[in-house]
Structure formats: structure tokens, C-alpha cells
XYZ file of C-alpha atoms in Angstrom:
135
model
C -18.904 2.906 -91.460
C -15.284 2.242 -90.588
C -15.889 4.988 -88.115
C -18.676 2.937 -86.651
C -16.718 -0.171 -86.734
C -13.526 2.006 -84.634
C -15.803 2.641 -82.133
C -17.731 -0.300 -81.466
C -13.919 -1.969 -81.063
C -12.590 1.096 -78.449
C -16.516 0.734 -76.908
C -15.986 -3.110 -76.798
C -12.183 -2.672 -75.305
C -12.488 -0.221 -72.684
C -15.899 -2.312 -71.323
C -13.404 -5.845 -71.019
C -10.706 -3.476 -69.187
C -13.857 -2.274 -66.652
C -14.630 -5.642 -66.151
C -11.524 -6.663 -65.427
C -10.452 -3.548 -62.784
C -13.447 -3.989 -60.994
C -12.587 -7.606 -60.995
C -9.419 -6.670 -59.236
C -11.010 -4.154 -57.221
C -13.324 -6.972 -55.703
C -10.386 -9.170 -54.788
C -8.052 -6.199 -52.832
C -9.505 -6.091 -49.614
C -8.831 -6.650 -46.454
C -7.714 -10.167 -47.046
C -4.157 -10.941 -47.969
C -3.878 -12.243 -52.089
C -2.563 -15.768 -50.434
C -5.056 -16.140 -47.789
C -7.818 -15.834 -49.662
C -10.126 -18.608 -50.219
C -10.203 -18.275 -54.196
C -6.431 -18.058 -54.580
C -6.384 -21.167 -56.711
C -9.572 -21.572 -58.425
C -8.993 -18.352 -61.504
C -12.709 -19.177 -62.927
C -13.790 -18.079 -59.391
C -14.432 -14.858 -57.307
C -15.235 -15.772 -53.598
C -16.897 -12.875 -51.428
C -14.745 -12.201 -48.239
C -16.814 -9.149 -46.886
C -18.227 -8.810 -43.524
C -21.444 -8.575 -43.054
C -22.287 -5.444 -41.108
C -25.804 -6.766 -40.648
C -24.915 -9.949 -39.057
C -22.227 -8.577 -37.313
C -24.213 -7.156 -34.313
C -25.527 -11.384 -33.584
C -22.120 -12.746 -33.604
C -20.451 -13.257 -30.201
C -16.994 -12.571 -28.765
C -17.067 -15.793 -26.678
C -19.565 -18.951 -25.700
C -21.696 -18.021 -22.883
C -20.536 -18.842 -19.555
C -21.208 -22.158 -19.131
C -19.771 -23.739 -22.150
C -16.326 -23.921 -22.346
C -15.978 -24.114 -26.115
C -17.722 -22.245 -29.066
C -17.869 -25.944 -30.451
C -19.085 -27.369 -27.519
C -22.509 -24.317 -27.487
C -23.154 -24.509 -31.041
C -23.715 -28.392 -30.486
C -25.836 -27.378 -27.740
C -27.654 -24.889 -30.355
C -28.019 -27.723 -32.659
C -29.624 -29.833 -30.427
C -33.445 -29.760 -31.647
C -36.136 -29.440 -28.980
C -39.340 -30.205 -31.042
C -41.097 -33.446 -29.481
C -40.802 -35.369 -32.625
C -37.341 -35.501 -31.394
C -37.047 -36.292 -27.753
C -38.771 -38.231 -25.797
C -42.139 -36.849 -24.006
C -39.956 -36.593 -20.383
C -37.598 -34.455 -21.656
C -39.503 -32.119 -24.150
C -41.734 -31.088 -21.203
C -38.580 -30.469 -18.849
C -36.745 -28.146 -21.975
C -40.324 -25.904 -22.387
C -40.690 -25.989 -18.836
C -41.706 -22.438 -17.661
C -38.842 -21.450 -15.026
C -41.282 -19.653 -12.705
C -44.683 -21.028 -12.516
C -47.505 -19.096 -10.990
C -51.168 -18.376 -10.898
C -53.167 -16.006 -12.771
C -53.526 -13.138 -10.908
C -50.928 -13.437 -8.169
C -48.593 -10.402 -7.942
C -45.066 -11.311 -7.794
C -42.131 -9.820 -5.662
C -39.520 -8.020 -8.148
C -36.221 -9.959 -8.295
C -34.205 -8.939 -5.516
C -29.962 -8.175 -5.330
C -29.294 -11.099 -3.710
C -31.503 -13.670 -5.406
C -30.566 -12.220 -8.656
C -26.032 -13.276 -7.960
C -27.167 -16.182 -5.660
C -25.561 -18.257 -8.997
C -22.297 -16.188 -9.638
C -20.119 -18.074 -7.039
C -20.849 -21.318 -8.660
C -18.082 -23.572 -10.732
C -19.685 -23.204 -14.319
C -18.831 -26.852 -14.475
C -21.363 -27.422 -11.325
C -24.450 -25.110 -12.988
C -24.578 -26.829 -15.856
C -26.663 -26.409 -18.364
C -29.754 -27.879 -18.034
C -33.489 -26.493 -17.252
C -33.763 -25.518 -14.318
C -37.242 -27.349 -11.921
C -39.896 -24.554 -11.645
C -40.252 -23.155 -9.013
C -44.087 -22.355 -7.908
C -44.533 -18.740 -6.467
């Protein structure tokens, strides 16, 4: 019976050691220990792993018409539903940029029309939707 008790104790101790080793391994990584979010919390481990699947959707900088990241995020958070906006503002926000009658053949976009607004300053362009163009 003593042999079983001794074996049980060694298994428990080794289990605790492996658990502590896994926890220490989790805590080491790209972030320095003094820069970690959980540095002052002894009972918490915050994962600071990089999400590779989400990384492809992250942008390096804000789109050209926005000066800062905060300005872009504020614009994205603005709802476009008719419950939150006036009827006219909602219609302008969801209006198509090009309006064509069904069955009409449209000419492809030429080089000049694609680069027409490229020389303008980003403040002049703004980020309001353009009026629909009849084709």
C-alpha cells in the first residue's frame, strides 16, 4: 500500500511541475515580462498571441481620406440604418454611385476617369458619398 501512495504523490508533484512549466512557457513570448498586461496580476494570464487569421484584415494605415486611425474608426462606427439617420441622409448613404437602366451596355472605365481625382488634396475630396451618375 505504501508503494501506491508513494507513486500517487510523485504523480501529483510531477503534474504540478508540468502545469507550472506550461504556465511559465505561456508567459514567455514576444512581449517582455515588464511590458505584459498581466505583470501585476499574479492570478491572471492574459494571452498576447498574435492572431494570424485576423492579421490579414488589419490595415497598416488609415485610408487616404482620413488623417488618423481614430477618425477612420469613428467613421466606421457611424451606423447607416434608417433607424439612426434621417430619411434623406439614409438615402444618400445607400444610393448607388452609378445608375443605369436595365439592359444598357456600359463603357468600361478608362484610364482618365479612373485617375481623375488622384491629383486633388485629400481634404478637398472628403469622404461623403458622391451623387449618382446617370449612365
